[in-house]
Amino acid sequence: MKLKFGHNIIELTNNSNAQANVKIIFSFGANLLPQAKKHIGTFKIGKFEDLQATASITKLNDGQIILASLGELKSFDFPGLLKTLKVVAETIKNNSKITSISLVIEESLAKSLNQTVSEFTENSIFYLLNNLYYFDELKSEPKKLNLKLINIISASSQKTAIENALHMANGVFLIRDMAHGPSNIITPSHLAKTAKNLEHIGKNVKVHVLNAKDAKKLNMNTFLAVAKGADSEPKFIKMEYSGAAKNKKPIVLIGKGITFDSGGISLKAGLKMDAMKYDMCGAATVIGIFKTIANLELPLNLVCLVPTCENMPSGHALKPGDVIKTMSGKTVEIANTDAEGRLILCDALHYAKKYKPELVIDIATLTGACITALGSAASGLYSNDDILAAALTKSGLNTNDKVWRMPLFKEYHDMLKGTVADLSNIGSWSGEAGSATAACFLEQFTDYKWAHLDVAGTAMSGTGRPFYMLMNFLRNIK
Ligand code: BES
Ligand code: ZN
Ligand code: ZN
């Protein structure tokens, strides 16, 4: 099995006799675990330097071992495993001598993490690969990893775990590539093409792309209002995967796809405006999740909706004070054209009603206020359903891709009253409760079980979040 990313091709095998020049063995400090003792063979352990989650080799040579310390047994947890895998990946990246590794799967660790051996194996491979990832595609001389082979040493065959890890890696690499890609390359049309391409996965994948004319017919006026300042064509992407019986209600995911957010006529300040290429991370996440779910052939029906366009100032741009009739019929007064995410999402949320969904989750780099509240530690979670909120919170903890629930109080809804229209697109000019009022704006367009993830603080640098949390949620859904 092979994984391609950037200019790299890494082969994955599951063969206890494979020749690799470095072995990676989990340990607690210098204490070896049972599998490790069996597999050290003639390999040599380098000088052990740091007990805290550190690959302990000073000079790596053929036939050496990276002792991947997990810290102390009594405080071992999943974030600890992730931290260790990150250090191992950094060691591999920084050491050009490492061309092949064998990773020894320590079955006993699965139990301590409350995971099956297969889950533990998949996670170890997936997070190792994810930490090897880097985005170098646009440099004239992209660097190349010397690592060509990852061999898994396990007591039982872990072929499925390896396959699953590769599907997960391909999914999140797609997200991270699109996130890092600049807005002159990652255009709405590019997102649409990428989505359309996923039809190759199989017959149970259907992708339709609506253009401005189609969206106009459907009265997606708020979405089109944001798009009209830009020269690029807006796209409304619909992706449908059927992995379960037709009568099983679908799960709908909606991703904010602003490929560049200049603020529009309410122009943003220049400092760090380049980061606004990341304003399509919600869309990227949804497309990457769709790809992964279809590849894993999960037994569920999934619909992904992506409204995507640029938010630009121009002579034909939306102006502050303009009133737009949303697809739902509610009218919105645009106080600030920089609060555009909710405008493209409200039509998508309304459109989702036609699927009679089991539940709907939208993912959006929606507000700077959410970064103020939670930083990058957690995505803001808003939901009208306690069970859904609890399940997402649990998946966040399972994967260390945390979310934190925030309120949808009536007070915040009251702040959204319009002067001449039904609604204003901002809660206040002072920005108070900016993340919550944005969420309440979205809530107005839902009539189903719904959760909103404000990922401005967690996704903006191309981390792939909240892919990890949502995949855990979708794979554990009953
Ligand atoms: N895309 C931004 C949110 C954002 C800001 C994400 C900073 C990441 C970093 C969004 O469209 C926006 O501009 N929101 C405004 C809303 C305000 C005008 C009510 C914001 O957060 O300032
Ligand atoms: Zn904005
Ligand atoms: Zn935005």
Short mmCIF file of C-alpha atoms and ligand atoms in Angstrom, two decimals:
data_model
loop_
_atom_site.label_atom_id
_atom_site.label_comp_id
_atom_site.label_asym_id
_atom_site.label_seq_id
_atom_site.Cartn_x
_atom_site.Cartn_y
_atom_site.Cartn_z
CA MET A 1 0.00 0.00 0.00
CA LYS A 2 1.25 3.45 -0.88
CA LEU A 3 0.72 6.99 0.32
CA LYS A 4 1.49 9.95 -1.91
CA PHE A 5 1.87 13.47 -0.63
CA GLY A 6 3.74 16.35 -2.19
CA HIS A 7 6.66 14.76 -3.99
CA ASN A 8 6.79 11.83 -1.60
CA ILE A 9 5.66 8.26 -2.01
CA ILE A 10 5.74 6.18 1.14
CA GLU A 11 5.16 2.46 1.01
CA LEU A 12 3.42 0.78 3.93
CA THR A 13 3.89 -2.89 4.70
CA ASN A 14 2.98 -5.30 7.50
CA ASN A 15 5.79 -7.80 7.52
CA SER A 16 7.80 -8.85 10.54
CA ASN A 17 10.77 -9.82 8.37
CA ALA A 18 10.97 -6.59 6.38
CA GLN A 19 14.34 -4.86 6.47
CA ALA A 20 14.24 -1.34 7.85
CA ASN A 21 17.21 0.71 8.98
CA VAL A 22 15.49 2.09 12.06
CA LYS A 23 13.01 0.52 14.46
CA ILE A 24 10.57 2.56 16.46
CA ILE A 25 9.64 1.09 19.77
CA PHE A 26 7.24 2.55 22.32
CA SER A 27 8.48 2.65 25.89
CA PHE A 28 7.80 4.27 29.20
CA GLY A 29 11.01 6.12 29.85
CA ALA A 30 13.79 3.58 29.37
CA ASN A 31 11.51 0.70 30.35
CA LEU A 32 10.80 -1.62 27.48
CA LEU A 33 7.37 -3.11 26.90
CA PRO A 34 6.80 -6.82 26.11
CA GLN A 35 6.69 -6.56 22.28
CA ALA A 36 9.72 -4.29 22.27
CA LYS A 37 11.82 -6.89 24.09
CA LYS A 38 10.93 -9.43 21.40
CA HIS A 39 11.74 -7.17 18.50
CA ILE A 40 14.92 -5.42 19.47
CA GLY A 41 17.00 -8.26 18.04
CA THR A 42 20.37 -7.01 16.93
CA PHE A 43 19.25 -3.39 16.87
CA LYS A 44 20.96 -1.01 19.26
CA ILE A 45 19.32 1.47 21.53
CA GLY A 46 20.90 4.88 21.35
CA LYS A 47 21.70 7.03 24.32
CA PHE A 48 18.54 7.75 26.18
CA GLU A 49 18.33 11.43 26.82
CA ASP A 50 14.95 12.68 27.66
CA LEU A 51 12.25 10.67 29.33
CA GLN A 52 9.46 12.96 28.30
CA ALA A 53 8.05 11.82 24.98
CA THR A 54 11.31 11.95 23.18
CA ALA A 55 12.90 9.96 20.45
CA SER A 56 16.11 9.19 22.17
CA ILE A 57 18.69 8.72 19.46
CA THR A 58 21.62 11.06 19.25
CA LYS A 59 23.37 9.74 16.16
CA LEU A 60 21.15 7.52 14.10
CA ASN A 61 22.75 4.78 12.13
CA ASP A 62 21.51 1.67 10.44
CA GLY A 63 20.21 -0.88 12.86
CA GLN A 64 19.32 1.61 15.54
CA ILE A 65 16.20 2.16 17.50
CA ILE A 66 14.11 5.15 18.26
CA LEU A 67 12.83 4.58 21.72
CA ALA A 68 9.59 6.50 21.55
CA SER A 69 8.98 7.27 25.17
CA LEU A 70 5.41 7.79 26.24
CA GLY A 71 6.38 9.37 29.53
CA GLU A 72 5.10 7.58 32.60
CA LEU A 73 2.72 4.65 32.54
CA LYS A 74 0.44 6.12 35.20
CA SER A 75 -0.18 9.34 33.30
CA PHE A 76 -0.27 7.80 29.83
CA ASP A 77 -3.14 9.05 27.70
CA PHE A 78 -4.06 9.66 24.06
CA PRO A 79 -2.64 13.21 23.89
CA GLY A 80 0.60 11.69 25.25
CA LEU A 81 0.68 9.20 22.36
CA LEU A 82 0.10 12.02 19.87
CA LYS A 83 2.90 14.07 21.39
CA THR A 84 5.29 11.14 21.12
CA LEU A 85 4.35 10.44 17.50
CA LYS A 86 4.99 14.07 16.70
CA VAL A 87 8.50 13.89 18.13
CA VAL A 88 9.14 10.66 16.22
CA ALA A 89 7.96 12.29 12.99
CA GLU A 90 10.17 15.33 13.60
CA THR A 91 13.13 13.02 14.19
CA ILE A 92 12.44 11.27 10.89
CA LYS A 93 12.05 14.56 9.01
CA ASN A 94 15.28 15.95 10.44
CA ASN A 95 17.37 12.87 9.84
CA SER A 96 18.09 12.21 6.20
CA LYS A 97 19.65 8.84 7.05
CA ILE A 98 16.28 7.38 7.91
CA THR A 99 14.97 5.79 4.74
CA SER A 100 12.88 3.00 6.22
CA ILE A 101 11.35 2.35 9.61
CA SER A 102 9.66 -0.50 11.36
CA LEU A 103 7.04 0.53 13.87
CA VAL A 104 6.52 -2.07 16.56
CA ILE A 105 2.87 -2.15 17.63
CA GLU A 106 2.61 -2.64 21.35
CA GLU A 107 -0.76 -4.36 21.84
CA SER A 108 -0.79 -3.69 25.59
CA LEU A 109 -0.97 0.06 24.93
CA ALA A 110 -4.30 -0.26 23.13
CA LYS A 111 -5.95 -1.48 26.30
CA SER A 112 -4.59 1.40 28.41
CA LEU A 113 -6.16 3.80 25.92
CA ASN A 114 -9.45 1.93 25.78
CA GLN A 115 -8.93 1.22 22.10
CA THR A 116 -8.93 -2.02 20.13
CA VAL A 117 -5.54 -3.12 18.79
CA SER A 118 -6.77 -2.23 15.32
CA GLU A 119 -7.78 1.29 16.42
CA PHE A 120 -4.49 1.77 18.21
CA THR A 121 -2.55 0.61 15.16
CA GLU A 122 -4.54 2.82 12.82
CA ASN A 123 -4.10 5.82 15.12
CA SER A 124 -0.36 5.26 15.51
CA ILE A 125 0.14 5.10 11.75
CA PHE A 126 -2.27 7.91 10.91
CA TYR A 127 -0.89 10.42 13.39
CA LEU A 128 2.69 9.52 12.48
CA LEU A 129 1.88 10.20 8.81
CA ASN A 130 0.00 13.37 9.68
CA ASN A 131 3.04 14.69 11.53
CA LEU A 132 5.27 13.88 8.56
CA TYR A 133 3.05 16.08 6.38
CA TYR A 134 4.29 19.45 5.22
CA PHE A 135 3.25 21.81 2.43
CA ASP A 136 6.09 22.65 0.09
CA GLU A 137 4.40 22.37 -3.26
CA LEU A 138 4.77 25.97 -4.29
CA LYS A 139 8.52 26.19 -3.75
CA SER A 140 10.66 25.76 -6.82
CA GLU A 141 12.66 23.12 -4.98
CA PRO A 142 10.30 21.29 -2.66
CA LYS A 143 12.11 19.21 -0.09
CA LYS A 144 11.73 15.47 -0.24
CA LEU A 145 11.59 13.07 2.66
CA ASN A 146 14.17 10.32 2.52
CA LEU A 147 11.71 7.99 4.21
CA LYS A 148 10.38 5.51 1.67
CA LEU A 149 9.05 2.64 3.77
CA ILE A 150 7.01 2.27 6.93
CA ASN A 151 6.72 -1.33 8.02
CA ILE A 152 4.32 -2.31 10.76
CA ILE A 153 5.38 -5.09 13.09
CA SER A 154 2.35 -6.55 14.83
CA ALA A 155 1.30 -9.80 16.50
CA SER A 156 -1.78 -10.12 14.26
CA SER A 157 -2.35 -8.90 10.71
CA GLN A 158 -3.07 -5.16 10.68
CA LYS A 159 -3.80 -4.80 6.99
CA THR A 160 -7.20 -3.17 7.57
CA ALA A 161 -5.78 -0.76 10.13
CA ILE A 162 -3.11 0.29 7.63
CA GLU A 163 -5.71 0.75 4.89
CA ASN A 164 -7.90 2.82 7.18
CA ALA A 165 -4.95 4.94 8.27
CA LEU A 166 -4.17 5.63 4.62
CA HIS A 167 -7.77 6.66 3.89
CA MET A 168 -7.65 8.98 6.90
CA ALA A 169 -4.30 10.42 5.82
CA ASN A 170 -5.47 10.96 2.24
CA GLY A 171 -8.54 12.75 3.58
CA VAL A 172 -6.75 15.08 5.94
CA PHE A 173 -3.90 15.77 3.50
CA LEU A 174 -6.48 16.92 0.98
CA ILE A 175 -7.90 19.31 3.60
CA ARG A 176 -4.48 20.63 4.58
CA ASP A 177 -3.33 21.06 0.97
CA MET A 178 -6.43 23.08 0.13
CA ALA A 179 -6.15 25.11 3.33
CA HIS A 180 -2.51 26.07 2.67
CA GLY A 181 -3.14 26.74 -1.00
CA PRO A 182 -3.44 30.47 -1.80
CA SER A 183 -6.67 32.01 -3.02
CA ASN A 184 -5.40 32.52 -6.55
CA ILE A 185 -5.14 28.72 -6.84
CA ILE A 186 -7.80 27.50 -4.42
CA THR A 187 -10.73 29.26 -6.07
CA PRO A 188 -14.40 28.32 -5.77
CA SER A 189 -14.01 26.52 -9.13
CA HIS A 190 -11.02 24.63 -7.79
CA LEU A 191 -13.02 23.43 -4.78
CA ALA A 192 -15.83 22.40 -7.13
CA LYS A 193 -13.44 20.46 -9.37
CA THR A 194 -11.86 18.74 -6.39
CA ALA A 195 -15.30 17.70 -5.14
CA LYS A 196 -16.46 16.54 -8.56
CA ASN A 197 -13.34 14.44 -8.85
CA LEU A 198 -14.46 12.36 -5.86
CA GLU A 199 -17.11 10.73 -8.04
CA HIS A 200 -14.28 8.40 -9.09
CA ILE A 201 -14.51 6.70 -5.69
CA GLY A 202 -17.62 4.79 -6.68
CA LYS A 203 -21.21 4.59 -7.84
CA ASN A 204 -22.55 5.61 -4.43
CA VAL A 205 -20.89 9.03 -4.73
CA LYS A 206 -22.72 11.82 -6.56
CA VAL A 207 -21.47 15.39 -6.81
CA HIS A 208 -23.45 18.27 -8.30
CA VAL A 209 -22.09 21.75 -8.71
CA LEU A 210 -24.54 24.63 -8.98
CA ASN A 211 -23.33 27.84 -10.61
CA ALA A 212 -24.65 31.36 -9.99
CA LYS A 213 -27.56 30.88 -12.38
CA ASP A 214 -28.70 27.66 -10.67
CA ALA A 215 -28.35 29.29 -7.24
CA LYS A 216 -30.40 32.26 -8.47
CA LYS A 217 -33.22 29.94 -9.51
CA LEU A 218 -33.22 28.50 -5.99
CA ASN A 219 -33.30 32.00 -4.46
CA MET A 220 -29.97 31.64 -2.69
CA ASN A 221 -29.87 35.42 -2.62
CA THR A 222 -27.73 35.98 0.46
CA PHE A 223 -25.07 33.61 -0.84
CA LEU A 224 -25.09 35.39 -4.22
CA ALA A 225 -25.04 38.78 -2.53
CA VAL A 226 -21.69 37.98 -0.93
CA ALA A 227 -20.35 36.55 -4.19
CA LYS A 228 -21.27 39.46 -6.43
CA GLY A 229 -18.35 41.73 -5.51
CA ALA A 230 -15.86 39.21 -6.88
CA ASP A 231 -14.84 38.39 -10.43
CA SER A 232 -14.61 34.67 -9.68
CA GLU A 233 -17.70 32.54 -10.19
CA PRO A 234 -19.44 31.31 -7.03
CA LYS A 235 -20.22 27.60 -6.73
CA PHE A 236 -22.66 25.75 -4.54
CA ILE A 237 -21.33 22.20 -4.19
CA LYS A 238 -23.61 19.28 -3.25
CA MET A 239 -22.03 15.93 -2.49
CA GLU A 240 -24.05 12.83 -1.74
CA TYR A 241 -22.75 9.51 -0.49
CA SER A 242 -25.13 6.62 0.07
CA GLY A 243 -23.63 3.95 2.29
CA ALA A 244 -26.89 2.90 3.97
CA ALA A 245 -30.47 2.05 3.01
CA LYS A 246 -32.29 4.77 1.05
CA ASN A 247 -34.79 5.35 3.86
CA LYS A 248 -32.04 6.09 6.38
CA LYS A 249 -32.00 9.85 6.97
CA PRO A 250 -28.76 11.51 5.92
CA ILE A 251 -26.28 13.40 8.00
CA VAL A 252 -25.65 16.79 6.44
CA LEU A 253 -22.36 18.64 6.77
CA ILE A 254 -22.05 22.24 5.62
CA GLY A 255 -18.70 24.02 5.18
CA LYS A 256 -18.00 27.73 4.83
CA GLY A 257 -16.08 28.15 1.58
CA ILE A 258 -14.91 31.77 1.45
CA THR A 259 -11.73 31.31 -0.59
CA PHE A 260 -10.64 34.81 0.34
CA ASP A 261 -12.21 37.14 2.86
CA SER A 262 -11.10 40.74 2.27
CA GLY A 263 -14.08 41.91 4.32
CA GLY A 264 -15.74 43.32 1.18
CA ILE A 265 -16.70 47.00 1.31
CA SER A 266 -16.22 46.77 5.11
CA LEU A 267 -12.60 46.12 4.19
CA LYS A 268 -10.34 44.43 6.72
CA ALA A 269 -7.09 46.06 7.86
CA GLY A 270 -4.00 44.89 5.99
CA LEU A 271 -2.14 43.20 8.82
CA LYS A 272 -2.30 39.43 8.39
CA MET A 273 -5.03 39.72 5.79
CA ASP A 274 -3.17 36.99 3.89
CA ALA A 275 -4.46 34.53 6.50
CA MET A 276 -7.92 35.05 5.05
CA LYS A 277 -7.05 32.51 2.34
CA TYR A 278 -7.85 30.04 5.14
CA ASP A 279 -11.46 31.20 5.28
CA MET A 280 -12.43 28.09 3.29
CA CYS A 281 -11.23 25.65 5.97
CA GLY A 282 -14.81 24.62 6.77
CA ALA A 283 -15.35 23.74 3.12
CA ALA A 284 -12.05 21.88 2.91
CA THR A 285 -12.91 19.90 6.04
CA VAL A 286 -16.27 18.87 4.66
CA ILE A 287 -14.76 17.78 1.32
CA GLY A 288 -11.98 15.83 3.06
CA ILE A 289 -14.42 14.12 5.39
CA PHE A 290 -16.64 13.21 2.46
CA LYS A 291 -13.71 11.62 0.65
CA THR A 292 -12.67 9.66 3.74
CA ILE A 293 -16.16 8.41 4.55
CA ALA A 294 -16.67 7.24 0.96
CA ASN A 295 -13.28 5.51 0.91
CA LEU A 296 -13.94 3.83 4.26
CA GLU A 297 -17.38 2.82 2.94
CA LEU A 298 -19.04 3.75 6.22
CA PRO A 299 -22.64 2.54 6.59
CA LEU A 300 -24.33 5.93 6.59
CA ASN A 301 -25.86 8.40 4.20
CA LEU A 302 -23.97 11.65 4.01
CA VAL A 303 -24.71 14.92 2.26
CA CYS A 304 -22.11 17.68 2.12
CA LEU A 305 -23.01 21.22 1.10
CA VAL A 306 -20.41 23.84 0.30
CA PRO A 307 -21.33 27.40 -0.62
CA THR A 308 -18.10 28.86 -1.96
CA CYS A 309 -17.12 32.31 -3.24
CA GLU A 310 -14.78 35.23 -2.57
CA ASN A 311 -15.70 38.21 -0.40
CA MET A 312 -14.33 41.20 -2.34
CA PRO A 313 -14.90 44.96 -2.58
CA SER A 314 -15.80 46.36 -6.01
CA GLY A 315 -18.32 48.53 -7.83
CA HIS A 316 -20.77 45.65 -7.88
CA ALA A 317 -20.18 44.51 -4.31
CA LEU A 318 -22.73 44.23 -1.53
CA LYS A 319 -22.84 47.45 0.50
CA PRO A 320 -23.41 48.14 4.19
CA GLY A 321 -27.09 48.83 4.72
CA ASP A 322 -28.27 46.69 1.80
CA VAL A 323 -31.21 44.43 2.50
CA ILE A 324 -31.32 40.93 1.04
CA LYS A 325 -34.14 38.40 1.08
CA THR A 326 -32.67 35.06 2.11
CA MET A 327 -33.71 31.79 0.51
CA SER A 328 -35.89 31.15 3.58
CA GLY A 329 -37.82 34.39 2.98
CA LYS A 330 -36.44 36.21 6.03
CA THR A 331 -34.86 39.55 5.17
CA VAL A 332 -31.39 40.56 6.34
CA GLU A 333 -29.87 43.99 6.59
CA ILE A 334 -26.15 43.87 5.93
CA ALA A 335 -24.61 46.11 8.58
CA ASN A 336 -21.10 44.81 7.97
CA THR A 337 -20.05 43.03 4.78
CA ASP A 338 -17.24 41.33 6.71
CA ALA A 339 -19.84 39.21 8.55
CA GLU A 340 -20.23 37.23 5.30
CA GLY A 341 -19.84 33.66 6.53
CA ARG A 342 -23.30 33.60 8.12
CA LEU A 343 -24.72 35.03 4.90
CA ILE A 344 -23.53 32.20 2.69
CA LEU A 345 -24.33 29.63 5.37
CA CYS A 346 -27.91 30.74 6.02
CA ASP A 347 -29.00 29.74 2.52
CA ALA A 348 -27.16 26.42 2.79
CA LEU A 349 -28.78 25.73 6.19
CA HIS A 350 -32.18 26.48 4.71
CA TYR A 351 -31.45 24.33 1.65
CA ALA A 352 -30.49 21.41 3.94
CA LYS A 353 -34.11 21.14 5.12
CA LYS A 354 -35.05 19.43 1.87
CA TYR A 355 -32.97 16.39 2.83
CA LYS A 356 -35.05 15.76 5.99
CA PRO A 357 -31.74 15.25 7.74
CA GLU A 358 -30.99 13.14 10.80
CA LEU A 359 -28.77 16.01 11.89
CA VAL A 360 -26.85 18.91 10.40
CA ILE A 361 -23.41 20.16 11.38
CA ASP A 362 -21.91 23.30 9.90
CA ILE A 363 -18.20 24.04 10.10
CA ALA A 364 -17.02 27.60 9.66
CA THR A 365 -14.09 29.92 10.36
CA LEU A 366 -16.82 32.27 11.46
CA THR A 367 -15.59 34.79 14.03
CA GLY A 368 -12.49 36.36 15.46
CA ALA A 369 -14.47 36.52 18.71
CA CYS A 370 -14.31 32.73 18.96
CA ILE A 371 -10.52 32.94 18.90
CA THR A 372 -10.70 35.49 21.72
CA ALA A 373 -12.89 33.12 23.73
CA LEU A 374 -11.18 29.77 23.19
CA GLY A 375 -7.89 30.32 21.35
CA SER A 376 -6.73 27.28 19.44
CA ALA A 377 -7.44 24.84 22.28
CA ALA A 378 -11.02 24.16 21.25
CA SER A 379 -13.50 24.88 18.50
CA GLY A 380 -16.65 26.69 19.61
CA LEU A 381 -19.61 24.30 19.64
CA TYR A 382 -23.20 25.51 19.52
CA SER A 383 -26.12 23.09 19.35
CA ASN A 384 -29.85 22.90 19.83
CA ASP A 385 -29.52 19.26 20.93
CA ASP A 386 -27.87 18.12 24.18
CA ILE A 387 -27.22 14.56 23.01
CA LEU A 388 -25.53 15.72 19.82
CA ALA A 389 -23.48 18.28 21.75
CA ALA A 390 -22.38 15.61 24.24
CA ALA A 391 -21.40 13.19 21.45
CA LEU A 392 -19.31 15.83 19.68
CA THR A 393 -17.67 16.85 22.94
CA LYS A 394 -16.76 13.22 23.63
CA SER A 395 -15.31 12.76 20.13
CA GLY A 396 -13.29 15.91 20.70
CA LEU A 397 -11.80 14.45 23.85
CA ASN A 398 -11.22 11.05 22.20
CA THR A 399 -9.08 12.67 19.51
CA ASN A 400 -7.71 15.65 21.44
CA ASP A 401 -9.43 17.77 18.78
CA LYS A 402 -11.47 19.49 21.43
CA VAL A 403 -14.70 21.47 21.18
CA TRP A 404 -16.33 23.52 23.92
CA ARG A 405 -20.04 24.16 24.11
CA MET A 406 -21.23 27.75 24.06
CA PRO A 407 -24.75 29.13 24.63
CA LEU A 408 -27.51 30.10 22.19
CA PHE A 409 -29.29 32.38 24.68
CA LYS A 410 -32.35 34.42 23.76
CA GLU A 411 -30.40 37.54 24.75
CA TYR A 412 -28.09 36.96 21.79
CA HIS A 413 -31.00 36.38 19.43
CA ASP A 414 -32.48 39.69 20.60
CA MET A 415 -29.28 41.48 19.59
CA LEU A 416 -29.85 40.45 15.95
CA LYS A 417 -33.05 42.41 15.33
CA GLY A 418 -32.88 44.49 12.15
CA THR A 419 -33.85 48.15 11.83
CA VAL A 420 -35.59 47.98 8.46
CA ALA A 421 -35.28 44.22 7.87
CA ASP A 422 -36.08 41.13 9.96
CA LEU A 423 -32.48 40.54 10.94
CA SER A 424 -29.20 42.40 11.11
CA ASN A 425 -26.12 40.41 10.12
CA ILE A 426 -24.23 41.56 13.23
CA GLY A 427 -25.16 41.48 16.92
CA SER A 428 -23.46 44.76 17.77
CA TRP A 429 -20.73 47.11 16.58
CA SER A 430 -18.77 46.59 19.77
CA GLY A 431 -18.38 42.91 18.97
CA GLU A 432 -19.69 41.69 22.32
CA ALA A 433 -20.68 38.02 22.26
CA GLY A 434 -19.51 38.00 18.64
CA SER A 435 -19.24 34.24 18.30
CA ALA A 436 -22.57 33.55 20.05
CA THR A 437 -24.53 36.12 18.05
CA ALA A 438 -23.11 34.67 14.82
CA ALA A 439 -24.26 31.20 15.94
CA CYS A 440 -27.71 32.56 16.84
CA PHE A 441 -27.96 34.11 13.39
CA LEU A 442 -27.41 30.64 11.89
CA GLU A 443 -29.89 29.03 14.28
CA GLN A 444 -32.67 31.11 12.72
CA PHE A 445 -32.37 29.01 9.57
CA THR A 446 -32.54 25.55 11.15
CA ASP A 447 -35.52 23.35 12.00
CA TYR A 448 -33.60 20.13 12.65
CA LYS A 449 -31.04 18.69 15.05
CA TRP A 450 -28.10 21.00 14.48
CA ALA A 451 -24.61 21.83 15.64
CA HIS A 452 -22.38 24.69 14.58
CA LEU A 453 -18.60 24.55 14.92
CA ASP A 454 -16.78 27.88 14.93
CA VAL A 455 -13.29 26.77 13.90
CA ALA A 456 -11.66 30.20 13.41
CA GLY A 457 -9.15 29.44 16.18
CA THR A 458 -8.53 25.77 15.44
CA ALA A 459 -8.48 25.40 11.66
CA MET A 460 -7.02 28.64 10.31
CA SER A 461 -3.39 27.54 10.06
CA GLY A 462 -4.12 24.37 8.10
CA THR A 463 -4.20 21.93 11.01
CA GLY A 464 -6.92 19.76 9.49
CA ARG A 465 -9.13 20.32 12.54
CA PRO A 466 -11.97 19.44 13.21
CA PHE A 467 -11.51 16.48 10.81
CA TYR A 468 -10.24 14.24 13.64
CA MET A 469 -13.14 14.94 15.98
CA LEU A 470 -15.78 14.63 13.27
CA MET A 471 -14.35 11.39 11.87
CA ASN A 472 -14.46 9.93 15.37
CA PHE A 473 -18.06 11.10 15.71
CA LEU A 474 -19.13 9.73 12.31
CA ARG A 475 -17.41 6.38 12.80
CA ASN A 476 -19.09 5.87 16.16
CA ILE A 477 -22.58 6.95 15.21
CA LYS A 478 -25.32 4.36 15.82
N1 BES B 1 -13.49 35.01 8.43
C1 BES B 1 -13.77 35.95 9.46
C2 BES B 1 -13.55 35.37 10.85
C3 BES B 1 -12.11 35.24 11.25
C4 BES B 1 -11.44 36.33 11.77
C5 BES B 1 -11.47 34.03 11.17
C6 BES B 1 -10.11 36.21 12.17
C7 BES B 1 -10.16 33.92 11.55
C8 BES B 1 -9.48 35.00 12.04
C9 BES B 1 -15.24 36.41 9.38
O1 BES B 1 -15.82 36.43 8.13
C10 BES B 1 -15.29 37.78 9.94
O2 BES B 1 -14.70 38.64 9.34
N2 BES B 1 -15.97 37.95 11.06
C11 BES B 1 -16.08 39.19 11.71
C12 BES B 1 -17.50 39.34 12.17
C13 BES B 1 -17.84 40.72 12.63
C14 BES B 1 -17.78 41.69 11.47
C15 BES B 1 -19.23 40.71 13.23
C16 BES B 1 -15.11 39.18 12.88
O3 BES B 1 -14.94 38.15 13.52
O4 BES B 1 -14.51 40.22 13.14
ZN ZN B 2 -15.46 38.32 7.13
ZN ZN B 3 -14.96 35.10 6.74
#
